[in-house]
Amino acid sequence: MNITFLGACGVVTGSCYLINIDNKNILLDCGIYQGKDSDEIKNSSFEFNPQDIDYLILSHAHIDHSGKIPLLYKKGFRGKIICTKSTKDLCSVMLPDSAHIIEYETKWKNKSRKKKNLPEIEPLYDVETAKKTLPLFEGHEYNENITLFSGFEITLLDSGHLLGAAIIKIHINKDKDKFDFVFSGDIGNINIPILKDPTKINFSDYIMIETTYGSKDHKNPRDELKKLARIITDTFKKGGNVIIPSFAVGRTQEVIYTLNNYVEKNIFKNIKVYIDSPLSSECTEIFQKYEKDYDKEAKDLLKKGDNPLDFHGLFFTKSKEESIALKDIEKGAVIISSSGMCDAGRIKHHLLNNLSRSECSVVFVGYQAEGTLGKRILDGDKKVKIFGKEIEVNSSIYNLQSLSCHADKKGLLSWIKNFNPKPKKIILVHGEESSRESFKNALEKEGFKVICPKLGEKLSL
């Protein structure tokens, strides 16, 4: 079996790996590059012929893992997309939404190009193409043994990262090849609301694992959630709003869950929380559909009749007009909006209206890739450009990093230590180079054999 590393090597976006075995071509993930990693050439092309791909095994629905699927289809892919049932449902709304954003951004780029007498460019893909990919998705349950073809069997295990997110365990049983290979996808943080902790695995010959936080350790997520409550209380006392840039799927639902808990305990009375993202609304409905995948705490709340994703004072904006009306709210509101890295979507409007106000707070609850607006704000830029306007950053800026849905260095190491005996090799991907190197050093101190592949490198297992 050969594996070629086609994305997320030395960076945290663009997850894509090609497996060649027995004249079959299998992709693991097909993600788009974002932030500083965003590259028009990388995002608009493939290092293989999409028509030759037999299967795509998708770890989860986040766009840096799934966002190039419509382009894959556009260029001729007609194979099966294997994932969990909830990932299939999430992609049914996330991929068309991604297409909508791409079309919108292309429209603005073409306005600028027209002024410079440059030819128009086409969007990477459109909404119609994104929708055409959906019949190719084949949803499966966690822990189900799936035979793709003779001698190639996979099992999708709960990674604790996102609803439906999976660790992909591959069992090879061919004449010359007999071994297990585990692709971690994105490993989740422990003690995160709603989601179960990552599945422990005790054997594999080879492991390919993400290293997003391979050089950092998080604080206790529960402590960070208490800090969020204090931030909201203090901001309201100052007469401001709390703006939370949040990923529409996963993080938004976790924040809703947390705020529901505080409302139930009467810590917040008459609070008004606005979810200003149509995609967040759709994804929240999908979350409610898959209650069977919740952790014990969330299931116990449901048994008591408490829907953890709903409470008095929670509002989902439905129309563009409702979204625009939020600019008239000067104080006492929590506005949760996407995108989580502030590079697109309605969040930019809320930052435009609140970022310069010293009585307001902006709370980051997820990873901010280099080069994004969110990262610039987080790094302390005193002025940023939003829709061409230069805005002063006067609001209080908070980073609740421990709410990340990615495991930290300690969590990744703990997960790997479940494997006994030690795997033959551990392959590190999906992390900035400094993060990969730090985690490589930590693993080697524990006696593991580690590889940090370069983009385009091919490895024979």
Short mmCIF file of C-alpha atoms in Angstrom, two decimals:
data_model
loop_
_atom_site.label_atom_id
_atom_site.label_comp_id
_atom_site.label_asym_id
_atom_site.label_seq_id
_atom_site.Cartn_x
_atom_site.Cartn_y
_atom_site.Cartn_z
CA MET A 1 0.00 0.00 0.00
CA ASN A 2 1.27 3.46 -0.94
CA ILE A 3 0.08 6.70 0.60
CA THR A 4 0.77 10.12 -0.96
CA PHE A 5 0.50 13.24 1.19
CA LEU A 6 -1.43 15.86 -0.78
CA GLY A 7 -2.46 18.32 1.93
CA ALA A 8 -2.21 19.41 5.57
CA CYS A 9 1.53 18.74 5.80
CA GLY A 10 3.13 21.49 7.88
CA VAL A 11 -0.22 23.34 7.91
CA VAL A 12 -3.64 22.74 9.51
CA THR A 13 -5.91 22.98 6.48
CA GLY A 14 -6.33 21.16 3.16
CA SER A 15 -6.49 17.63 4.58
CA CYS A 16 -6.06 15.15 1.69
CA TYR A 17 -4.20 11.84 1.36
CA LEU A 18 -4.20 9.34 -1.51
CA ILE A 19 -3.96 5.59 -0.93
CA ASN A 20 -3.04 3.27 -3.81
CA ILE A 21 -3.59 -0.46 -3.28
CA ASP A 22 -4.61 -3.36 -5.54
CA ASN A 23 -5.22 -0.99 -8.49
CA LYS A 24 -7.67 1.00 -6.34
CA ASN A 25 -7.38 4.70 -5.53
CA ILE A 26 -8.79 5.86 -2.19
CA LEU A 27 -8.78 9.41 -0.86
CA LEU A 28 -8.76 10.15 2.85
CA ASP A 29 -10.45 13.57 3.13
CA CYS A 30 -10.64 16.24 0.44
CA GLY A 31 -10.30 19.55 2.26
CA ILE A 32 -9.81 23.12 1.18
CA TYR A 33 -6.90 25.36 2.21
CA GLN A 34 -7.88 28.30 4.43
CA GLY A 35 -6.25 31.35 6.01
CA LYS A 36 -2.60 31.93 5.14
CA ASP A 37 -2.54 28.43 3.65
CA SER A 38 -5.16 29.48 1.11
CA ASP A 39 -3.66 29.09 -2.34
CA GLU A 40 -5.69 29.53 -5.53
CA ILE A 41 -3.58 26.98 -7.40
CA LYS A 42 -3.72 24.35 -4.61
CA ASN A 43 -7.44 24.93 -4.12
CA SER A 44 -8.31 24.78 -7.82
CA SER A 45 -6.36 21.68 -8.84
CA PHE A 46 -5.49 18.10 -7.89
CA GLU A 47 -2.28 16.11 -8.15
CA PHE A 48 -4.26 13.20 -9.59
CA ASN A 49 -7.11 12.56 -11.99
CA PRO A 50 -10.38 12.79 -10.03
CA GLN A 51 -11.99 10.32 -12.44
CA ASP A 52 -9.55 7.67 -11.20
CA ILE A 53 -10.64 7.88 -7.56
CA ASP A 54 -12.75 4.88 -6.54
CA TYR A 55 -13.56 5.89 -2.95
CA LEU A 56 -13.34 8.94 -0.72
CA ILE A 57 -13.35 8.18 3.00
CA LEU A 58 -14.31 11.36 4.86
CA SER A 59 -13.31 11.78 8.50
CA HIS A 60 -15.73 14.65 9.22
CA ALA A 61 -17.66 17.59 7.80
CA HIS A 62 -15.38 20.54 8.57
CA ILE A 63 -14.54 22.38 5.35
CA ASP A 64 -10.77 21.96 5.72
CA HIS A 65 -11.52 18.22 5.39
CA SER A 66 -14.48 18.24 3.00
CA GLY A 67 -14.44 21.57 1.14
CA LYS A 68 -12.95 20.38 -2.16
CA ILE A 69 -15.45 17.56 -2.68
CA PRO A 70 -17.61 19.64 -5.08
CA LEU A 71 -14.49 20.48 -7.12
CA LEU A 72 -13.62 16.78 -7.16
CA TYR A 73 -17.08 16.12 -8.60
CA LYS A 74 -16.75 19.01 -11.07
CA LYS A 75 -13.58 17.42 -12.43
CA GLY A 76 -15.09 13.99 -12.91
CA PHE A 77 -15.20 12.06 -9.62
CA ARG A 78 -18.18 9.70 -9.42
CA GLY A 79 -17.02 7.22 -6.76
CA LYS A 80 -18.50 6.59 -3.31
CA ILE A 81 -18.03 8.94 -0.37
CA ILE A 82 -17.88 6.90 2.84
CA CYS A 83 -18.60 8.63 6.16
CA THR A 84 -20.88 8.51 9.19
CA LYS A 85 -24.59 9.24 8.79
CA SER A 86 -24.34 12.50 10.72
CA THR A 87 -21.37 13.65 8.63
CA LYS A 88 -23.45 12.97 5.53
CA ASP A 89 -26.27 15.12 6.92
CA LEU A 90 -23.93 17.93 7.95
CA CYS A 91 -22.27 17.98 4.52
CA SER A 92 -25.69 18.29 2.92
CA VAL A 93 -25.90 21.82 4.34
CA MET A 94 -22.22 22.73 4.76
CA LEU A 95 -21.06 22.09 1.18
CA PRO A 96 -23.80 24.20 -0.44
CA ASP A 97 -23.06 26.90 2.14
CA SER A 98 -19.35 26.74 1.26
CA ALA A 99 -20.30 27.12 -2.41
CA HIS A 100 -22.47 30.14 -1.61
CA ILE A 101 -19.54 31.83 0.17
CA ILE A 102 -17.17 31.01 -2.71
CA GLU A 103 -19.61 32.45 -5.26
CA TYR A 104 -20.09 35.59 -3.15
CA GLU A 105 -16.32 36.13 -2.71
CA THR A 106 -15.69 35.54 -6.42
CA LYS A 107 -18.29 38.16 -7.28
CA TRP A 108 -16.43 40.73 -5.16
CA LYS A 109 -13.06 39.73 -6.63
CA ASN A 110 -14.45 40.20 -10.14
CA LYS A 111 -15.66 43.71 -9.28
CA SER A 112 -12.09 44.59 -8.32
CA ARG A 113 -10.66 42.84 -11.40
CA LYS A 114 -13.05 44.74 -13.67
CA LYS A 115 -11.72 48.06 -12.36
CA LYS A 116 -8.20 46.88 -13.24
CA ASN A 117 -9.32 45.67 -16.69
CA LEU A 118 -8.57 42.09 -15.73
CA PRO A 119 -10.66 39.15 -17.00
CA GLU A 120 -13.28 37.66 -14.70
CA ILE A 121 -12.51 34.46 -12.80
CA GLU A 122 -14.86 31.55 -12.20
CA PRO A 123 -15.79 30.38 -8.71
CA LEU A 124 -14.10 27.19 -7.57
CA TYR A 125 -17.55 25.59 -7.68
CA ASP A 126 -21.15 26.69 -7.38
CA VAL A 127 -24.11 25.71 -5.21
CA GLU A 128 -25.59 23.48 -7.91
CA THR A 129 -22.36 21.46 -8.18
CA ALA A 130 -22.17 21.11 -4.40
CA LYS A 131 -25.70 19.68 -4.36
CA LYS A 132 -24.83 17.19 -7.12
CA THR A 133 -22.20 15.58 -4.88
CA LEU A 134 -24.71 14.65 -2.19
CA PRO A 135 -26.08 11.41 -3.81
CA LEU A 136 -22.51 10.05 -3.72
CA PHE A 137 -22.46 10.09 0.10
CA GLU A 138 -22.93 6.75 1.85
CA GLY A 139 -23.60 7.11 5.58
CA HIS A 140 -22.63 4.45 8.13
CA GLU A 141 -22.87 3.94 11.88
CA TYR A 142 -19.94 4.13 14.25
CA ASN A 143 -18.23 0.75 14.85
CA GLU A 144 -19.73 -0.79 11.71
CA ASN A 145 -17.36 -3.01 9.71
CA ILE A 146 -17.41 -1.80 6.10
CA THR A 147 -15.78 -3.82 3.29
CA LEU A 148 -15.00 -1.54 0.34
CA PHE A 149 -13.45 -4.35 -1.72
CA SER A 150 -11.76 -7.67 -1.10
CA GLY A 151 -9.03 -7.31 1.53
CA PHE A 152 -9.84 -3.67 2.39
CA GLU A 153 -12.09 -3.15 5.40
CA ILE A 154 -12.70 0.03 7.39
CA THR A 155 -14.33 0.93 10.70
CA LEU A 156 -15.40 4.45 11.68
CA LEU A 157 -14.83 5.20 15.37
CA ASP A 158 -15.98 8.26 17.33
CA SER A 159 -13.14 10.80 17.45
CA GLY A 160 -14.92 13.17 19.88
CA HIS A 161 -14.09 16.15 17.66
CA LEU A 162 -17.44 16.98 16.05
CA LEU A 163 -20.82 15.34 15.61
CA GLY A 164 -20.13 12.41 13.28
CA ALA A 165 -16.36 12.91 13.27
CA ALA A 166 -14.51 9.64 12.85
CA ILE A 167 -11.21 7.97 13.39
CA ILE A 168 -10.74 5.81 10.29
CA LYS A 169 -9.38 2.35 11.06
CA ILE A 170 -8.31 0.42 7.96
CA HIS A 171 -7.65 -3.31 7.97
CA ILE A 172 -5.61 -4.59 5.02
CA ASN A 173 -5.67 -8.31 4.28
CA LYS A 174 -4.09 -8.89 0.86
CA ASP A 175 -1.58 -11.52 -0.25
CA LYS A 176 1.43 -9.28 0.30
CA ASP A 177 -0.09 -6.80 2.71
CA LYS A 178 -1.60 -7.68 6.09
CA PHE A 179 -1.71 -4.83 8.59
CA ASP A 180 -3.85 -2.19 10.32
CA PHE A 181 -3.62 1.51 9.55
CA VAL A 182 -5.35 4.20 11.65
CA PHE A 183 -6.02 7.75 10.44
CA SER A 184 -7.02 9.85 13.44
CA GLY A 185 -8.93 12.51 11.50
CA ASP A 186 -9.12 15.26 14.13
CA ILE A 187 -8.90 13.97 17.70
CA GLY A 188 -11.28 15.73 20.08
CA ASN A 189 -10.59 17.49 23.33
CA ILE A 190 -11.84 15.71 26.46
CA ASN A 191 -14.70 16.98 28.65
CA ILE A 192 -16.24 19.01 25.81
CA PRO A 193 -20.03 19.54 26.04
CA ILE A 194 -22.33 17.17 24.12
CA LEU A 195 -19.59 15.03 22.58
CA LYS A 196 -18.10 11.81 23.90
CA ASP A 197 -14.36 11.57 24.53
CA PRO A 198 -12.25 10.11 21.68
CA THR A 199 -12.42 6.33 21.21
CA LYS A 200 -9.40 4.51 22.59
CA ILE A 201 -7.73 2.01 20.27
CA ASN A 202 -5.23 -0.53 21.50
CA PHE A 203 -3.64 -1.82 18.31
CA SER A 204 -2.49 -0.65 14.87
CA ASP A 205 0.66 -1.20 12.85
CA TYR A 206 0.65 2.38 11.61
CA ILE A 207 -0.94 5.61 12.88
CA MET A 208 -1.42 8.87 10.98
CA ILE A 209 -2.41 11.57 13.45
CA GLU A 210 -3.19 15.29 13.44
CA THR A 211 -0.99 17.71 15.41
CA THR A 212 -3.00 20.95 15.47
CA TYR A 213 -2.06 21.54 19.12
CA GLY A 214 0.96 19.24 19.17
CA SER A 215 3.02 21.89 20.98
CA LYS A 216 0.44 23.23 23.45
CA ASP A 217 -1.56 22.10 26.46
CA HIS A 218 -5.06 23.41 27.07
CA LYS A 219 -6.53 24.62 30.33
CA ASN A 220 -9.49 22.74 31.77
CA PRO A 221 -12.45 23.37 29.37
CA ARG A 222 -14.86 23.62 32.32
CA ASP A 223 -12.80 26.47 33.78
CA GLU A 224 -12.89 28.24 30.41
CA LEU A 225 -16.68 27.93 30.35
CA LYS A 226 -16.86 29.63 33.76
CA LYS A 227 -14.64 32.36 32.36
CA LEU A 228 -17.11 32.84 29.49
CA ALA A 229 -19.87 33.45 32.05
CA ARG A 230 -17.74 36.10 33.79
CA ILE A 231 -16.95 37.82 30.49
CA ILE A 232 -20.64 38.03 29.62
CA THR A 233 -21.57 39.38 33.06
CA ASP A 234 -18.77 41.98 33.07
CA THR A 235 -19.52 43.12 29.50
CA PHE A 236 -23.21 43.59 30.23
CA LYS A 237 -22.33 45.67 33.30
CA LYS A 238 -20.23 47.95 31.06
CA GLY A 239 -23.17 48.33 28.69
CA GLY A 240 -21.80 46.39 25.77
CA ASN A 241 -22.38 43.30 23.66
CA VAL A 242 -20.47 40.03 23.54
CA ILE A 243 -19.53 38.95 20.02
CA ILE A 244 -18.52 35.30 19.55
CA PRO A 245 -17.11 34.28 16.16
CA SER A 246 -17.95 30.61 16.05
CA PHE A 247 -17.85 27.70 13.65
CA ALA A 248 -21.41 26.97 12.59
CA VAL A 249 -21.07 23.28 13.32
CA GLY A 250 -19.72 22.04 16.63
CA ARG A 251 -18.56 25.10 18.50
CA THR A 252 -21.83 27.01 18.21
CA GLN A 253 -23.78 24.06 19.64
CA GLU A 254 -21.28 23.68 22.49
CA VAL A 255 -21.65 27.36 23.43
CA ILE A 256 -25.47 27.07 23.29
CA TYR A 257 -25.23 24.00 25.56
CA THR A 258 -23.09 25.93 28.05
CA LEU A 259 -25.35 28.99 28.11
CA ASN A 260 -28.39 26.72 28.55
CA ASN A 261 -26.72 25.34 31.67
CA TYR A 262 -26.25 28.83 33.11
CA VAL A 263 -29.85 29.81 32.30
CA GLU A 264 -31.16 26.65 34.01
CA LYS A 265 -29.12 27.50 37.12
CA ASN A 266 -30.44 31.09 37.10
CA ILE A 267 -26.93 32.49 36.69
CA PHE A 268 -28.25 34.38 33.67
CA LYS A 269 -31.71 35.88 33.84
CA ASN A 270 -33.41 37.46 30.83
CA ILE A 271 -30.31 36.91 28.70
CA LYS A 272 -30.69 37.35 24.94
CA VAL A 273 -28.51 35.17 22.74
CA TYR A 274 -28.70 35.56 18.97
CA ILE A 275 -27.43 32.84 16.63
CA ASP A 276 -26.92 34.83 13.46
CA SER A 277 -26.07 32.13 10.97
CA PRO A 278 -28.54 30.19 8.83
CA LEU A 279 -25.99 27.38 8.65
CA SER A 280 -25.76 27.25 12.46
CA SER A 281 -29.53 26.91 12.65
CA GLU A 282 -29.54 23.99 10.21
CA CYS A 283 -26.60 22.30 11.91
CA THR A 284 -28.24 22.66 15.33
CA GLU A 285 -31.30 20.83 13.98
CA ILE A 286 -29.02 18.04 12.75
CA PHE A 287 -27.35 17.87 16.18
CA GLN A 288 -30.77 17.37 17.76
CA LYS A 289 -31.45 14.52 15.32
CA TYR A 290 -28.46 12.54 16.59
CA GLU A 291 -29.09 12.52 20.35
CA LYS A 292 -27.92 8.89 20.46
CA ASP A 293 -24.35 10.12 19.88
CA TYR A 294 -24.38 12.58 22.82
CA ASP A 295 -22.28 11.99 25.91
CA LYS A 296 -23.87 10.82 29.19
CA GLU A 297 -24.27 14.32 30.63
CA ALA A 298 -26.24 15.57 27.62
CA LYS A 299 -28.39 12.41 27.55
CA ASP A 300 -29.19 12.83 31.26
CA LEU A 301 -30.43 16.38 30.59
CA LEU A 302 -32.70 15.09 27.85
CA LYS A 303 -34.13 12.47 30.21
CA LYS A 304 -35.03 15.28 32.61
CA GLY A 305 -36.90 17.08 29.85
CA ASP A 306 -34.24 19.75 29.34
CA ASN A 307 -33.29 20.26 25.71
CA PRO A 308 -29.62 21.31 26.06
CA LEU A 309 -29.71 23.11 22.71
CA ASP A 310 -32.64 25.40 23.53
CA PHE A 311 -33.55 27.86 26.27
CA HIS A 312 -35.69 30.94 26.88
CA GLY A 313 -33.85 33.90 25.39
CA LEU A 314 -32.21 31.98 22.51
CA PHE A 315 -33.05 33.37 19.07
CA PHE A 316 -32.08 32.11 15.62
CA THR A 317 -32.18 34.83 12.96
CA LYS A 318 -34.00 33.55 9.90
CA SER A 319 -33.82 36.40 7.43
CA LYS A 320 -31.30 38.93 6.18
CA GLU A 321 -33.50 41.67 7.68
CA GLU A 322 -33.37 40.05 11.14
CA SER A 323 -29.59 39.89 10.87
CA ILE A 324 -29.29 43.54 9.87
CA ALA A 325 -31.55 44.56 12.77
CA LEU A 326 -28.95 43.27 15.25
CA LYS A 327 -26.79 46.33 14.54
CA ASP A 328 -29.34 48.41 16.43
CA ILE A 329 -28.75 46.46 19.67
CA GLU A 330 -26.24 48.51 21.64
CA LYS A 331 -26.01 46.45 24.81
CA GLY A 332 -27.00 43.28 26.64
CA ALA A 333 -26.73 40.83 23.74
CA VAL A 334 -24.60 37.79 23.01
CA ILE A 335 -24.24 37.47 19.24
CA ILE A 336 -22.83 34.18 17.96
CA SER A 337 -22.07 34.20 14.26
CA SER A 338 -19.90 32.52 11.67
CA SER A 339 -17.37 32.21 10.25
CA GLY A 340 -15.27 31.14 13.20
CA MET A 341 -12.10 32.72 11.77
CA CYS A 342 -13.92 35.93 10.75
CA ASP A 343 -12.91 35.71 7.10
CA ALA A 344 -16.44 35.46 5.69
CA GLY A 345 -20.08 35.51 6.65
CA ARG A 346 -22.20 37.66 8.94
CA ILE A 347 -19.62 37.86 11.74
CA LYS A 348 -17.79 40.58 9.79
CA HIS A 349 -20.81 42.86 10.05
CA HIS A 350 -21.00 42.38 13.84
CA LEU A 351 -17.29 43.09 14.21
CA LEU A 352 -17.75 46.20 12.08
CA ASN A 353 -20.46 47.42 14.49
CA ASN A 354 -18.86 46.41 17.82
CA LEU A 355 -15.08 46.03 17.51
CA SER A 356 -14.33 49.73 18.00
CA ARG A 357 -16.48 49.97 21.17
CA SER A 358 -14.50 49.67 24.41
CA GLU A 359 -17.55 48.44 26.33
CA CYS A 360 -17.90 45.37 24.07
CA SER A 361 -16.07 42.04 24.11
CA VAL A 362 -15.03 39.65 21.35
CA VAL A 363 -14.54 36.07 22.50
CA PHE A 364 -12.69 33.57 20.33
CA VAL A 365 -13.63 29.96 21.06
CA GLY A 366 -11.82 28.10 18.29
CA TYR A 367 -8.60 27.80 16.30
CA GLN A 368 -7.56 30.87 14.30
CA ALA A 369 -5.42 30.05 11.26
CA GLU A 370 -2.53 32.32 10.31
CA GLY A 371 -3.56 35.04 7.88
CA THR A 372 -7.22 35.21 8.93
CA LEU A 373 -8.97 38.31 10.28
CA GLY A 374 -9.59 36.45 13.53
CA LYS A 375 -5.88 35.73 13.95
CA ARG A 376 -4.95 39.37 13.33
CA ILE A 377 -7.40 40.55 15.98
CA LEU A 378 -6.19 37.88 18.39
CA ASP A 379 -2.55 38.82 17.81
CA GLY A 380 -3.25 42.36 18.95
CA ASP A 381 -3.57 44.39 15.74
CA LYS A 382 -4.83 47.84 16.75
CA LYS A 383 -6.55 48.40 13.43
CA VAL A 384 -8.07 45.95 10.94
CA LYS A 385 -9.82 46.31 7.62
CA ILE A 386 -13.41 45.05 7.32
CA PHE A 387 -15.25 45.56 4.02
CA GLY A 388 -12.54 48.03 3.02
CA LYS A 389 -13.00 50.17 6.15
CA GLU A 390 -10.23 50.61 8.71
CA ILE A 391 -11.63 49.76 12.15
CA GLU A 392 -9.94 50.45 15.49
CA VAL A 393 -9.81 47.48 17.86
CA ASN A 394 -10.99 48.95 21.16
CA SER A 395 -13.15 46.10 22.49
CA SER A 396 -11.81 43.57 24.98
CA ILE A 397 -10.43 40.49 23.18
CA TYR A 398 -10.52 37.05 24.80
CA ASN A 399 -9.20 33.71 23.62
CA LEU A 400 -10.80 30.66 25.24
CA GLN A 401 -8.43 28.26 23.50
CA SER A 402 -9.26 25.36 25.78
CA LEU A 403 -12.74 25.19 24.27
CA SER A 404 -11.05 23.92 21.12
CA CYS A 405 -12.47 20.72 19.67
CA HIS A 406 -8.88 19.57 19.06
CA ALA A 407 -6.96 17.58 21.65
CA ASP A 408 -3.87 19.29 23.06
CA LYS A 409 -0.36 17.85 23.23
CA LYS A 410 -1.13 15.94 26.42
CA GLY A 411 -4.38 14.58 24.98
CA LEU A 412 -2.77 13.42 21.73
CA LEU A 413 0.05 11.72 23.63
CA SER A 414 -2.41 10.04 25.99
CA TRP A 415 -4.44 8.74 23.04
CA ILE A 416 -1.37 7.27 21.36
CA LYS A 417 -0.21 5.58 24.57
CA ASN A 418 -3.30 3.35 24.42
CA PHE A 419 -1.67 1.44 21.54
CA ASN A 420 0.08 -1.66 22.81
CA PRO A 421 2.43 -2.80 21.40
CA LYS A 422 3.85 0.40 19.95
CA PRO A 423 3.00 0.93 16.27
CA LYS A 424 5.74 0.44 13.69
CA LYS A 425 5.51 4.09 12.67
CA ILE A 426 3.57 7.22 13.59
CA ILE A 427 2.96 9.71 10.78
CA LEU A 428 2.35 13.32 11.81
CA VAL A 429 0.10 15.57 9.69
CA HIS A 430 -2.35 18.49 10.05
CA GLY A 431 -0.23 20.85 12.14
CA GLU A 432 2.04 23.87 11.72
CA GLU A 433 5.65 22.77 11.28
CA SER A 434 6.63 23.94 14.77
CA SER A 435 3.74 21.97 16.24
CA ARG A 436 4.67 18.80 14.34
CA GLU A 437 8.30 19.03 15.40
CA SER A 438 7.40 19.58 19.04
CA PHE A 439 5.10 16.57 19.05
CA LYS A 440 7.65 14.48 17.15
CA ASN A 441 10.22 15.19 19.88
CA ALA A 442 7.72 14.25 22.60
CA LEU A 443 6.90 10.94 20.88
CA GLU A 444 10.53 10.04 20.25
CA LYS A 445 11.27 10.54 23.95
CA GLU A 446 8.61 7.87 24.58
CA GLY A 447 10.34 5.48 22.18
CA PHE A 448 8.03 5.87 19.15
CA LYS A 449 9.28 5.92 15.54
CA VAL A 450 7.96 9.09 13.89
CA ILE A 451 7.70 10.50 10.35
CA CYS A 452 6.82 14.08 9.33
CA PRO A 453 6.05 13.77 5.60
CA LYS A 454 6.44 16.66 3.19
CA LEU A 455 3.75 17.76 0.76
CA GLY A 456 3.79 15.44 -2.26
CA GLU A 457 5.86 12.75 -0.53
CA LYS A 458 4.91 9.13 -1.13
CA LEU A 459 5.29 6.44 1.55
CA SER A 460 5.13 2.69 1.05
CA LEU A 461 3.67 0.67 3.94
#
